[in-house]
Amino acid sequence: MKQITITEEINEVAVDILESNNFKVIKGWELSYEEMLKSLEESHGAIVRVINLDKSILSKCNELKIIAKHGVGIDNIDVDFAKDNNIIVATTPGANSLSVAEHTFALLLSLSKNIKYISNKYKEIGFKAKNLINSQELYGKTIGIIGFGHIGSLVGSIAYKGFNMNVLVYDPYLKQKPNYVNSVSDLEYLFKNSDFISLHVGLNEETKHMISKKEIKLMKSEAIIINCGRGGLINEDDLIEAIENNEIAGAGLDVTEEEPLNSDSRLFKYDNVIVTPHYAPNTSEASVRVAKMSAENIVDFFNTSN
């Protein structure tokens, strides 16, 4: 019987699928970290969320044949080591895309309507808080989307169909696009002309700190940045400086460079910054889809390789 370690808690549908296909399932979240790693070393397969599986860990996993990522971002897995050692890395494309796209707009709407600030001021000074600041409408504005894969394309669709927004897209790998999308090859053009900017690309050497001081200086002072991609896409020190100097209107971050984010981070300080703990995919519906696809990736792999 092949053993599968699930490193972090996921929907039980994954356990049911694996056990019904005669796999021994180890629930890593019920163990200490050291016990979970020991189980991983003895396992033939793994399902992982955000825990780091670097070379120091994977080099001890002599039985491991497949890592099924619970999601699509694989920057927490040493993919090069896995490839060199014939360990398959599988993802779940599209399974949580709708949840992340909706969360993008939850952040965007909350920030454009000053929800956090006004709610706090209402408690502090009463009903006159309604006259402190005006909000922004989304309708007819321009959204710049960086990365137009499963999630970015859903964000674009919601923006256009729901709010009649102009949709600018930067994606060097884009082959086909809807008619309503204006694909641009110049990021500077996107930064200068977007009222809202939403990031939906993976983290690599090319994209790390793609939003830094230089890029922020190009943006409108009314611009709002949303990052539901990967934390390292934004230089957070430069972002904080821009927020403090009122160079942009706000930022919504579901991901940060450091995760978990320290409670004394300055990002928690501002009324025009909303930070959530990599929460975008965490809907009841997506948790089932992603867990199911992760488990099926394991089952399909071993059924095919036998």
PDB file of C-alpha atoms in Angstrom:
ATOM      1  CA  MET A   1       0.000   0.000   0.000  1.00  0.00           C
ATOM      2  CA  LYS A   2       1.433   3.337  -1.071  1.00  0.00           C
ATOM      3  CA  GLN A   3       1.610   6.114   1.501  1.00  0.00           C
ATOM      4  CA  ILE A   4       0.536   9.691   0.824  1.00  0.00           C
ATOM      5  CA  THR A   5       1.311  12.541   3.209  1.00  0.00           C
ATOM      6  CA  ILE A   6      -0.934  15.589   3.132  1.00  0.00           C
ATOM      7  CA  THR A   7       1.276  18.251   4.700  1.00  0.00           C
ATOM      8  CA  GLU A   8      -1.447  20.730   5.692  1.00  0.00           C
ATOM      9  CA  GLU A   9      -5.153  20.550   6.362  1.00  0.00           C
ATOM     10  CA  ILE A  10      -7.367  20.404   3.287  1.00  0.00           C
ATOM     11  CA  ASN A  11     -10.923  19.330   2.561  1.00  0.00           C
ATOM     12  CA  GLU A  12     -11.629  15.741   3.616  1.00  0.00           C
ATOM     13  CA  VAL A  13     -12.774  14.840   0.106  1.00  0.00           C
ATOM     14  CA  ALA A  14      -9.091  14.326  -0.740  1.00  0.00           C
ATOM     15  CA  VAL A  15      -8.683  11.803   2.070  1.00  0.00           C
ATOM     16  CA  ASP A  16     -11.840   9.981   0.979  1.00  0.00           C
ATOM     17  CA  ILE A  17     -10.662   9.725  -2.640  1.00  0.00           C
ATOM     18  CA  LEU A  18      -7.211   8.467  -1.675  1.00  0.00           C
ATOM     19  CA  GLU A  19      -8.409   5.939   0.881  1.00  0.00           C
ATOM     20  CA  SER A  20     -11.078   4.611  -1.475  1.00  0.00           C
ATOM     21  CA  ASN A  21      -8.250   3.948  -3.944  1.00  0.00           C
ATOM     22  CA  ASN A  22      -6.277   1.976  -1.341  1.00  0.00           C
ATOM     23  CA  PHE A  23      -3.701   4.602  -0.376  1.00  0.00           C
ATOM     24  CA  LYS A  24      -2.538   5.020   3.204  1.00  0.00           C
ATOM     25  CA  VAL A  25      -3.120   8.685   4.079  1.00  0.00           C
ATOM     26  CA  ILE A  26      -1.094  10.550   6.681  1.00  0.00           C
ATOM     27  CA  LYS A  27      -2.703  13.793   7.864  1.00  0.00           C
ATOM     28  CA  GLY A  28       0.322  15.970   8.424  1.00  0.00           C
ATOM     29  CA  TRP A  29      -1.611  18.688  10.234  1.00  0.00           C
ATOM     30  CA  GLU A  30      -2.335  16.259  13.064  1.00  0.00           C
ATOM     31  CA  LEU A  31       1.409  15.714  13.608  1.00  0.00           C
ATOM     32  CA  SER A  32       4.270  17.872  14.807  1.00  0.00           C
ATOM     33  CA  TYR A  33       6.349  19.444  12.058  1.00  0.00           C
ATOM     34  CA  GLU A  34       9.153  16.949  12.682  1.00  0.00           C
ATOM     35  CA  GLU A  35       6.734  14.009  12.595  1.00  0.00           C
ATOM     36  CA  MET A  36       5.219  15.301   9.371  1.00  0.00           C
ATOM     37  CA  LEU A  37       8.663  15.518   7.743  1.00  0.00           C
ATOM     38  CA  LYS A  38       9.452  11.974   8.882  1.00  0.00           C
ATOM     39  CA  SER A  39       6.219  10.765   7.303  1.00  0.00           C
ATOM     40  CA  LEU A  40       7.084  12.638   4.116  1.00  0.00           C
ATOM     41  CA  GLU A  41      10.437  10.858   3.930  1.00  0.00           C
ATOM     42  CA  GLU A  42       8.611   7.526   3.907  1.00  0.00           C
ATOM     43  CA  SER A  43       5.836   8.514   1.488  1.00  0.00           C
ATOM     44  CA  HIS A  44       5.347   7.746  -2.190  1.00  0.00           C
ATOM     45  CA  GLY A  45       3.312  10.889  -2.799  1.00  0.00           C
ATOM     46  CA  ALA A  46       2.428  14.190  -1.132  1.00  0.00           C
ATOM     47  CA  ILE A  47      -0.182  16.907  -1.276  1.00  0.00           C
ATOM     48  CA  VAL A  48       1.211  20.287  -0.232  1.00  0.00           C
ATOM     49  CA  ARG A  49      -0.229  23.748   0.251  1.00  0.00           C
ATOM     50  CA  VAL A  50       2.276  26.482   1.226  1.00  0.00           C
ATOM     51  CA  ILE A  51       4.903  24.663   3.281  1.00  0.00           C
ATOM     52  CA  ASN A  52       8.380  24.880   1.727  1.00  0.00           C
ATOM     53  CA  LEU A  53       9.651  21.690   0.136  1.00  0.00           C
ATOM     54  CA  ASP A  54      13.241  22.620  -0.608  1.00  0.00           C
ATOM     55  CA  LYS A  55      16.224  20.464  -1.515  1.00  0.00           C
ATOM     56  CA  SER A  56      17.102  19.816   2.136  1.00  0.00           C
ATOM     57  CA  ILE A  57      13.704  18.172   2.628  1.00  0.00           C
ATOM     58  CA  LEU A  58      13.218  16.512  -0.750  1.00  0.00           C
ATOM     59  CA  SER A  59      16.705  14.955  -0.735  1.00  0.00           C
ATOM     60  CA  LYS A  60      15.585  12.751   2.172  1.00  0.00           C
ATOM     61  CA  CYS A  61      12.388  11.614   0.429  1.00  0.00           C
ATOM     62  CA  ASN A  62      13.762   8.612  -1.425  1.00  0.00           C
ATOM     63  CA  GLU A  63      10.343   7.036  -2.097  1.00  0.00           C
ATOM     64  CA  LEU A  64       8.641  10.204  -3.299  1.00  0.00           C
ATOM     65  CA  LYS A  65       7.305  10.025  -6.863  1.00  0.00           C
ATOM     66  CA  ILE A  66       4.767  12.856  -7.053  1.00  0.00           C
ATOM     67  CA  ILE A  67       4.031  16.153  -5.320  1.00  0.00           C
ATOM     68  CA  ALA A  68       0.461  17.327  -5.894  1.00  0.00           C
ATOM     69  CA  LYS A  69       0.262  21.071  -5.251  1.00  0.00           C
ATOM     70  CA  HIS A  70      -2.980  22.213  -3.622  1.00  0.00           C
ATOM     71  CA  GLY A  71      -3.223  25.202  -5.962  1.00  0.00           C
ATOM     72  CA  VAL A  72      -1.096  26.435  -8.847  1.00  0.00           C
ATOM     73  CA  GLY A  73       1.805  28.407  -7.356  1.00  0.00           C
ATOM     74  CA  ILE A  74       4.866  26.175  -7.076  1.00  0.00           C
ATOM     75  CA  ASP A  75       7.441  28.676  -5.777  1.00  0.00           C
ATOM     76  CA  ASN A  76       7.429  26.791  -2.451  1.00  0.00           C
ATOM     77  CA  ILE A  77       8.684  23.620  -4.162  1.00  0.00           C
ATOM     78  CA  ASP A  78      12.230  23.052  -5.423  1.00  0.00           C
ATOM     79  CA  VAL A  79      11.033  22.165  -8.908  1.00  0.00           C
ATOM     80  CA  ASP A  80      14.549  21.809 -10.311  1.00  0.00           C
ATOM     81  CA  PHE A  81      15.475  19.214  -7.690  1.00  0.00           C
ATOM     82  CA  ALA A  82      12.193  17.403  -8.282  1.00  0.00           C
ATOM     83  CA  LYS A  83      12.799  17.300 -12.034  1.00  0.00           C
ATOM     84  CA  ASP A  84      16.374  16.072 -11.632  1.00  0.00           C
ATOM     85  CA  ASN A  85      15.160  13.279  -9.364  1.00  0.00           C
ATOM     86  CA  ASN A  86      12.125  12.219 -11.422  1.00  0.00           C
ATOM     87  CA  ILE A  87       9.561  13.590  -8.962  1.00  0.00           C
ATOM     88  CA  ILE A  88       6.438  14.783 -10.760  1.00  0.00           C
ATOM     89  CA  VAL A  89       4.977  18.127  -9.653  1.00  0.00           C
ATOM     90  CA  ALA A  90       1.263  18.449 -10.462  1.00  0.00           C
ATOM     91  CA  THR A  91      -0.983  21.481  -9.944  1.00  0.00           C
ATOM     92  CA  THR A  92      -4.718  22.218  -9.944  1.00  0.00           C
ATOM     93  CA  PRO A  93      -5.219  24.872 -12.640  1.00  0.00           C
ATOM     94  CA  GLY A  94      -8.564  26.601 -12.584  1.00  0.00           C
ATOM     95  CA  ALA A  95      -9.862  24.945  -9.432  1.00  0.00           C
ATOM     96  CA  ASN A  96      -9.732  28.068  -7.270  1.00  0.00           C
ATOM     97  CA  SER A  97      -9.644  30.708 -10.018  1.00  0.00           C
ATOM     98  CA  LEU A  98     -13.169  32.010  -9.444  1.00  0.00           C
ATOM     99  CA  SER A  99     -12.594  32.357  -5.705  1.00  0.00           C
ATOM    100  CA  VAL A 100      -9.410  34.374  -6.243  1.00  0.00           C
ATOM    101  CA  ALA A 101     -11.030  36.555  -8.911  1.00  0.00           C
ATOM    102  CA  GLU A 102     -13.951  37.339  -6.604  1.00  0.00           C
ATOM    103  CA  HIS A 103     -11.554  38.124  -3.752  1.00  0.00           C
ATOM    104  CA  THR A 104      -9.715  40.507  -6.061  1.00  0.00           C
ATOM    105  CA  PHE A 105     -12.923  42.476  -6.462  1.00  0.00           C
ATOM    106  CA  ALA A 106     -13.741  42.232  -2.766  1.00  0.00           C
ATOM    107  CA  LEU A 107     -10.459  44.019  -2.054  1.00  0.00           C
ATOM    108  CA  LEU A 108     -10.895  46.431  -4.950  1.00  0.00           C
ATOM    109  CA  LEU A 109     -14.404  47.448  -3.936  1.00  0.00           C
ATOM    110  CA  SER A 110     -13.516  47.735  -0.255  1.00  0.00           C
ATOM    111  CA  LEU A 111     -10.611  50.040  -1.033  1.00  0.00           C
ATOM    112  CA  SER A 112     -12.325  52.138  -3.693  1.00  0.00           C
ATOM    113  CA  LYS A 113     -15.264  52.670  -1.298  1.00  0.00           C
ATOM    114  CA  ASN A 114     -12.963  53.336   1.717  1.00  0.00           C
ATOM    115  CA  ILE A 115     -14.829  50.689   3.702  1.00  0.00           C
ATOM    116  CA  LYS A 116     -12.114  50.088   6.314  1.00  0.00           C
ATOM    117  CA  TYR A 117     -11.488  53.791   6.931  1.00  0.00           C
ATOM    118  CA  ILE A 118     -15.120  54.886   7.039  1.00  0.00           C
ATOM    119  CA  SER A 119     -16.196  51.992   9.242  1.00  0.00           C
ATOM    120  CA  ASN A 120     -13.489  52.829  11.781  1.00  0.00           C
ATOM    121  CA  LYS A 121     -14.340  56.550  11.672  1.00  0.00           C
ATOM    122  CA  TYR A 122     -18.061  55.835  12.075  1.00  0.00           C
ATOM    123  CA  LYS A 123     -17.275  54.113  15.351  1.00  0.00           C
ATOM    124  CA  GLU A 124     -14.929  56.943  16.360  1.00  0.00           C
ATOM    125  CA  ILE A 125     -16.853  60.111  15.442  1.00  0.00           C
ATOM    126  CA  GLY A 126     -20.336  58.939  14.552  1.00  0.00           C
ATOM    127  CA  PHE A 127     -22.523  59.622  11.533  1.00  0.00           C
ATOM    128  CA  LYS A 128     -20.582  62.662  10.372  1.00  0.00           C
ATOM    129  CA  ALA A 129     -17.931  60.205   9.168  1.00  0.00           C
ATOM    130  CA  LYS A 130     -19.957  60.060   5.942  1.00  0.00           C
ATOM    131  CA  ASN A 131     -18.617  63.479   4.973  1.00  0.00           C
ATOM    132  CA  LEU A 132     -14.915  62.808   5.554  1.00  0.00           C
ATOM    133  CA  ILE A 133     -13.927  61.470   2.156  1.00  0.00           C
ATOM    134  CA  ASN A 134     -15.468  60.555  -1.190  1.00  0.00           C
ATOM    135  CA  SER A 135     -15.153  57.073  -2.652  1.00  0.00           C
ATOM    136  CA  GLN A 136     -14.420  56.036  -6.239  1.00  0.00           C
ATOM    137  CA  GLU A 137     -16.745  54.364  -8.694  1.00  0.00           C
ATOM    138  CA  LEU A 138     -15.420  51.441 -10.719  1.00  0.00           C
ATOM    139  CA  TYR A 139     -17.833  51.882 -13.610  1.00  0.00           C
ATOM    140  CA  GLY A 140     -16.074  52.977 -16.805  1.00  0.00           C
ATOM    141  CA  LYS A 141     -12.644  53.136 -15.187  1.00  0.00           C
ATOM    142  CA  THR A 142      -9.527  51.356 -16.467  1.00  0.00           C
ATOM    143  CA  ILE A 143      -8.139  48.223 -14.860  1.00  0.00           C
ATOM    144  CA  GLY A 144      -4.654  47.028 -15.725  1.00  0.00           C
ATOM    145  CA  ILE A 145      -4.259  43.269 -15.350  1.00  0.00           C
ATOM    146  CA  ILE A 146      -0.776  41.780 -15.283  1.00  0.00           C
ATOM    147  CA  GLY A 147      -1.077  38.096 -16.148  1.00  0.00           C
ATOM    148  CA  PHE A 148      -4.112  36.883 -18.067  1.00  0.00           C
ATOM    149  CA  GLY A 149      -4.331  33.199 -17.218  1.00  0.00           C
ATOM    150  CA  HIS A 150      -7.234  31.448 -15.497  1.00  0.00           C
ATOM    151  CA  ILE A 151      -7.572  34.070 -12.757  1.00  0.00           C
ATOM    152  CA  GLY A 152      -6.598  37.186 -14.672  1.00  0.00           C
ATOM    153  CA  SER A 153      -9.062  36.407 -17.451  1.00  0.00           C
ATOM    154  CA  LEU A 154     -11.889  36.009 -14.923  1.00  0.00           C
ATOM    155  CA  VAL A 155     -10.944  39.338 -13.354  1.00  0.00           C
ATOM    156  CA  GLY A 156     -11.076  40.897 -16.807  1.00  0.00           C
ATOM    157  CA  SER A 157     -14.480  39.378 -17.526  1.00  0.00           C
ATOM    158  CA  ILE A 158     -15.943  40.622 -14.241  1.00  0.00           C
ATOM    159  CA  ALA A 159     -14.441  44.067 -14.803  1.00  0.00           C
ATOM    160  CA  TYR A 160     -15.875  44.404 -18.292  1.00  0.00           C
ATOM    161  CA  LYS A 161     -19.242  42.699 -17.884  1.00  0.00           C
ATOM    162  CA  GLY A 162     -19.945  43.845 -14.355  1.00  0.00           C
ATOM    163  CA  PHE A 163     -18.525  47.363 -14.312  1.00  0.00           C
ATOM    164  CA  ASN A 164     -18.086  48.321 -17.980  1.00  0.00           C
ATOM    165  CA  MET A 165     -14.387  48.841 -17.304  1.00  0.00           C
ATOM    166  CA  ASN A 166     -11.679  49.323 -19.877  1.00  0.00           C
ATOM    167  CA  VAL A 167      -9.395  46.289 -19.616  1.00  0.00           C
ATOM    168  CA  LEU A 168      -5.672  46.644 -20.251  1.00  0.00           C
ATOM    169  CA  VAL A 169      -3.657  43.422 -20.155  1.00  0.00           C
ATOM    170  CA  TYR A 170       0.059  42.803 -20.026  1.00  0.00           C
ATOM    171  CA  ASP A 171       0.940  39.170 -20.661  1.00  0.00           C
ATOM    172  CA  PRO A 172       3.844  38.274 -22.987  1.00  0.00           C
ATOM    173  CA  TYR A 173       2.493  34.709 -23.253  1.00  0.00           C
ATOM    174  CA  LEU A 174      -1.034  35.691 -24.263  1.00  0.00           C
ATOM    175  CA  LYS A 175      -2.050  34.032 -27.537  1.00  0.00           C
ATOM    176  CA  GLN A 176      -5.787  34.725 -27.661  1.00  0.00           C
ATOM    177  CA  LYS A 177      -7.878  37.400 -25.995  1.00  0.00           C
ATOM    178  CA  PRO A 178     -11.517  38.528 -25.841  1.00  0.00           C
ATOM    179  CA  ASN A 179     -12.469  41.479 -28.012  1.00  0.00           C
ATOM    180  CA  TYR A 180     -12.894  43.753 -25.010  1.00  0.00           C
ATOM    181  CA  VAL A 181      -9.264  43.342 -23.935  1.00  0.00           C
ATOM    182  CA  ASN A 182      -6.594  45.808 -25.019  1.00  0.00           C
ATOM    183  CA  SER A 183      -3.337  43.851 -24.881  1.00  0.00           C
ATOM    184  CA  VAL A 184      -0.291  46.066 -24.305  1.00  0.00           C
ATOM    185  CA  SER A 185       3.392  45.239 -24.689  1.00  0.00           C
ATOM    186  CA  ASP A 186       4.567  48.154 -22.584  1.00  0.00           C
ATOM    187  CA  LEU A 187       4.177  47.876 -18.804  1.00  0.00           C
ATOM    188  CA  GLU A 188       4.861  51.587 -18.423  1.00  0.00           C
ATOM    189  CA  TYR A 189       1.768  52.328 -20.510  1.00  0.00           C
ATOM    190  CA  LEU A 190      -0.304  50.084 -18.248  1.00  0.00           C
ATOM    191  CA  PHE A 191       1.016  51.729 -15.076  1.00  0.00           C
ATOM    192  CA  LYS A 192       0.405  55.240 -16.362  1.00  0.00           C
ATOM    193  CA  ASN A 193      -3.094  54.632 -17.702  1.00  0.00           C
ATOM    194  CA  SER A 194      -4.708  52.293 -15.163  1.00  0.00           C
ATOM    195  CA  ASP A 195      -6.965  53.411 -12.340  1.00  0.00           C
ATOM    196  CA  PHE A 196      -6.636  49.979 -10.761  1.00  0.00           C
ATOM    197  CA  ILE A 197      -3.839  47.420 -11.159  1.00  0.00           C
ATOM    198  CA  SER A 198      -4.250  43.718 -10.412  1.00  0.00           C
ATOM    199  CA  LEU A 199      -1.407  41.186 -10.328  1.00  0.00           C
ATOM    200  CA  HIS A 200      -1.939  37.574 -11.406  1.00  0.00           C
ATOM    201  CA  VAL A 201       1.477  36.156 -12.314  1.00  0.00           C
ATOM    202  CA  GLY A 202       3.744  33.602 -10.722  1.00  0.00           C
ATOM    203  CA  LEU A 203       6.881  34.512  -8.793  1.00  0.00           C
ATOM    204  CA  ASN A 204      10.227  33.988 -10.515  1.00  0.00           C
ATOM    205  CA  GLU A 205      13.446  35.870 -11.223  1.00  0.00           C
ATOM    206  CA  GLU A 206      11.707  37.902 -13.913  1.00  0.00           C
ATOM    207  CA  THR A 207       8.694  38.937 -11.846  1.00  0.00           C
ATOM    208  CA  LYS A 208      10.232  39.432  -8.388  1.00  0.00           C
ATOM    209  CA  HIS A 209       9.683  43.054  -7.286  1.00  0.00           C
ATOM    210  CA  MET A 210       8.101  43.918 -10.621  1.00  0.00           C
ATOM    211  CA  ILE A 211       6.292  46.609  -8.650  1.00  0.00           C
ATOM    212  CA  SER A 212       8.903  48.814  -6.978  1.00  0.00           C
ATOM    213  CA  LYS A 213       9.540  52.526  -6.521  1.00  0.00           C
ATOM    214  CA  LYS A 214      10.116  53.153 -10.242  1.00  0.00           C
ATOM    215  CA  GLU A 215       6.818  51.530 -11.268  1.00  0.00           C
ATOM    216  CA  ILE A 216       4.841  53.187  -8.484  1.00  0.00           C
ATOM    217  CA  LYS A 217       6.110  56.611  -9.579  1.00  0.00           C
ATOM    218  CA  LEU A 218       4.452  55.992 -12.961  1.00  0.00           C
ATOM    219  CA  MET A 219       1.019  55.330 -11.454  1.00  0.00           C
ATOM    220  CA  LYS A 220      -1.828  57.752 -10.921  1.00  0.00           C
ATOM    221  CA  SER A 221      -2.158  59.155  -7.403  1.00  0.00           C
ATOM    222  CA  GLU A 222      -5.695  57.676  -7.384  1.00  0.00           C
ATOM    223  CA  ALA A 223      -4.464  54.213  -8.360  1.00  0.00           C
ATOM    224  CA  ILE A 224      -5.156  51.136  -6.247  1.00  0.00           C
ATOM    225  CA  ILE A 225      -2.934  48.039  -6.447  1.00  0.00           C
ATOM    226  CA  ILE A 226      -4.342  44.564  -5.816  1.00  0.00           C
ATOM    227  CA  ASN A 227      -2.056  41.571  -5.374  1.00  0.00           C
ATOM    228  CA  CYS A 228      -3.669  38.149  -5.260  1.00  0.00           C
ATOM    229  CA  GLY A 229      -0.684  36.603  -7.045  1.00  0.00           C
ATOM    230  CA  ARG A 230       2.513  36.186  -5.016  1.00  0.00           C
ATOM    231  CA  GLY A 231       3.919  38.400  -2.286  1.00  0.00           C
ATOM    232  CA  GLY A 232       7.345  38.870  -3.839  1.00  0.00           C
ATOM    233  CA  LEU A 233       5.838  40.628  -6.857  1.00  0.00           C
ATOM    234  CA  ILE A 234       5.780  43.880  -4.859  1.00  0.00           C
ATOM    235  CA  ASN A 235       8.657  45.515  -3.041  1.00  0.00           C
ATOM    236  CA  GLU A 236       6.780  46.137   0.195  1.00  0.00           C
ATOM    237  CA  ASP A 237       9.209  48.745   1.536  1.00  0.00           C
ATOM    238  CA  ASP A 238       8.618  50.813  -1.602  1.00  0.00           C
ATOM    239  CA  LEU A 239       4.873  50.236  -1.342  1.00  0.00           C
ATOM    240  CA  ILE A 240       4.806  51.391   2.275  1.00  0.00           C
ATOM    241  CA  GLU A 241       6.767  54.515   1.353  1.00  0.00           C
ATOM    242  CA  ALA A 242       4.275  55.255  -1.432  1.00  0.00           C
ATOM    243  CA  ILE A 243       1.311  54.792   0.910  1.00  0.00           C
ATOM    244  CA  GLU A 244       2.852  57.073   3.531  1.00  0.00           C
ATOM    245  CA  ASN A 245       3.570  59.747   0.912  1.00  0.00           C
ATOM    246  CA  ASN A 246       0.080  59.458  -0.649  1.00  0.00           C
ATOM    247  CA  GLU A 247       1.587  58.536  -4.010  1.00  0.00           C
ATOM    248  CA  ILE A 248      -1.180  55.981  -4.608  1.00  0.00           C
ATOM    249  CA  ALA A 249      -4.671  55.613  -3.157  1.00  0.00           C
ATOM    250  CA  GLY A 250      -4.337  52.172  -1.612  1.00  0.00           C
ATOM    251  CA  ALA A 251      -3.329  48.530  -1.810  1.00  0.00           C
ATOM    252  CA  GLY A 252      -5.083  45.203  -1.289  1.00  0.00           C
ATOM    253  CA  LEU A 253      -2.745  42.307  -0.532  1.00  0.00           C
ATOM    254  CA  ASP A 254      -3.789  38.707  -0.144  1.00  0.00           C
ATOM    255  CA  VAL A 255      -0.134  37.697  -0.321  1.00  0.00           C
ATOM    256  CA  THR A 256       2.958  39.208   1.253  1.00  0.00           C
ATOM    257  CA  GLU A 257       6.707  38.763   0.965  1.00  0.00           C
ATOM    258  CA  GLU A 258       6.784  37.249   4.436  1.00  0.00           C
ATOM    259  CA  GLU A 259       4.096  34.698   5.227  1.00  0.00           C
ATOM    260  CA  PRO A 260       2.767  34.620   7.815  1.00  0.00           C
ATOM    261  CA  LEU A 261       3.057  38.389   8.110  1.00  0.00           C
ATOM    262  CA  ASN A 262       4.343  39.608  11.463  1.00  0.00           C
ATOM    263  CA  SER A 263       1.611  41.291  13.497  1.00  0.00           C
ATOM    264  CA  ASP A 264       3.724  44.428  13.906  1.00  0.00           C
ATOM    265  CA  SER A 265       4.089  44.900  10.134  1.00  0.00           C
ATOM    266  CA  ARG A 266       3.444  48.469   9.031  1.00  0.00           C
ATOM    267  CA  LEU A 267       1.091  47.101   6.375  1.00  0.00           C
ATOM    268  CA  PHE A 268      -1.524  46.639   9.112  1.00  0.00           C
ATOM    269  CA  LYS A 269      -1.214  50.291  10.110  1.00  0.00           C
ATOM    270  CA  TYR A 270      -2.999  51.992   7.223  1.00  0.00           C
ATOM    271  CA  ASP A 271      -6.700  52.491   6.597  1.00  0.00           C
ATOM    272  CA  ASN A 272      -6.104  52.345   2.830  1.00  0.00           C
ATOM    273  CA  VAL A 273      -4.268  49.012   2.935  1.00  0.00           C
ATOM    274  CA  ILE A 274      -6.123  45.723   3.394  1.00  0.00           C
ATOM    275  CA  VAL A 275      -4.111  42.577   4.067  1.00  0.00           C
ATOM    276  CA  THR A 276      -5.611  39.090   4.104  1.00  0.00           C
ATOM    277  CA  PRO A 277      -3.712  35.866   4.930  1.00  0.00           C
ATOM    278  CA  HIS A 278      -3.546  34.150   1.525  1.00  0.00           C
ATOM    279  CA  TYR A 279      -7.291  33.828   1.996  1.00  0.00           C
ATOM    280  CA  ALA A 280      -8.516  34.348  -1.562  1.00  0.00           C
ATOM    281  CA  PRO A 281      -8.816  30.629  -2.468  1.00  0.00           C
ATOM    282  CA  ASN A 282     -10.549  29.740   0.796  1.00  0.00           C
ATOM    283  CA  THR A 283     -14.148  29.365  -0.267  1.00  0.00           C
ATOM    284  CA  SER A 284     -16.188  26.295   0.566  1.00  0.00           C
ATOM    285  CA  GLU A 285     -16.635  25.547  -3.107  1.00  0.00           C
ATOM    286  CA  ALA A 286     -12.973  25.958  -4.095  1.00  0.00           C
ATOM    287  CA  SER A 287     -11.725  23.916  -1.135  1.00  0.00           C
ATOM    288  CA  VAL A 288     -13.636  20.925  -2.494  1.00  0.00           C
ATOM    289  CA  ARG A 289     -12.511  21.451  -6.088  1.00  0.00           C
ATOM    290  CA  VAL A 290      -8.832  21.878  -5.263  1.00  0.00           C
ATOM    291  CA  ALA A 291      -8.677  19.000  -2.779  1.00  0.00           C
ATOM    292  CA  LYS A 292     -10.499  16.722  -5.212  1.00  0.00           C
ATOM    293  CA  MET A 293      -8.190  17.587  -8.108  1.00  0.00           C
ATOM    294  CA  SER A 294      -5.081  17.196  -5.927  1.00  0.00           C
ATOM    295  CA  ALA A 295      -6.129  13.710  -4.854  1.00  0.00           C
ATOM    296  CA  GLU A 296      -7.118  12.734  -8.386  1.00  0.00           C
ATOM    297  CA  ASN A 297      -3.685  13.834  -9.615  1.00  0.00           C
ATOM    298  CA  ILE A 298      -2.149  11.332  -7.184  1.00  0.00           C
ATOM    299  CA  VAL A 299      -4.537   8.528  -8.163  1.00  0.00           C
ATOM    300  CA  ASP A 300      -4.147   9.134 -11.901  1.00  0.00           C
ATOM    301  CA  PHE A 301      -0.366   9.206 -11.657  1.00  0.00           C
ATOM    302  CA  PHE A 302      -0.048   5.851  -9.900  1.00  0.00           C
ATOM    303  CA  ASN A 303      -2.754   4.236 -12.048  1.00  0.00           C
ATOM    304  CA  THR A 304      -0.866   5.332 -15.162  1.00  0.00           C
ATOM    305  CA  SER A 305       2.604   4.428 -13.899  1.00  0.00           C
ATOM    306  CA  ASN A 306       1.633   0.905 -12.771  1.00  0.00           C
TER     307      ASN A 306
END
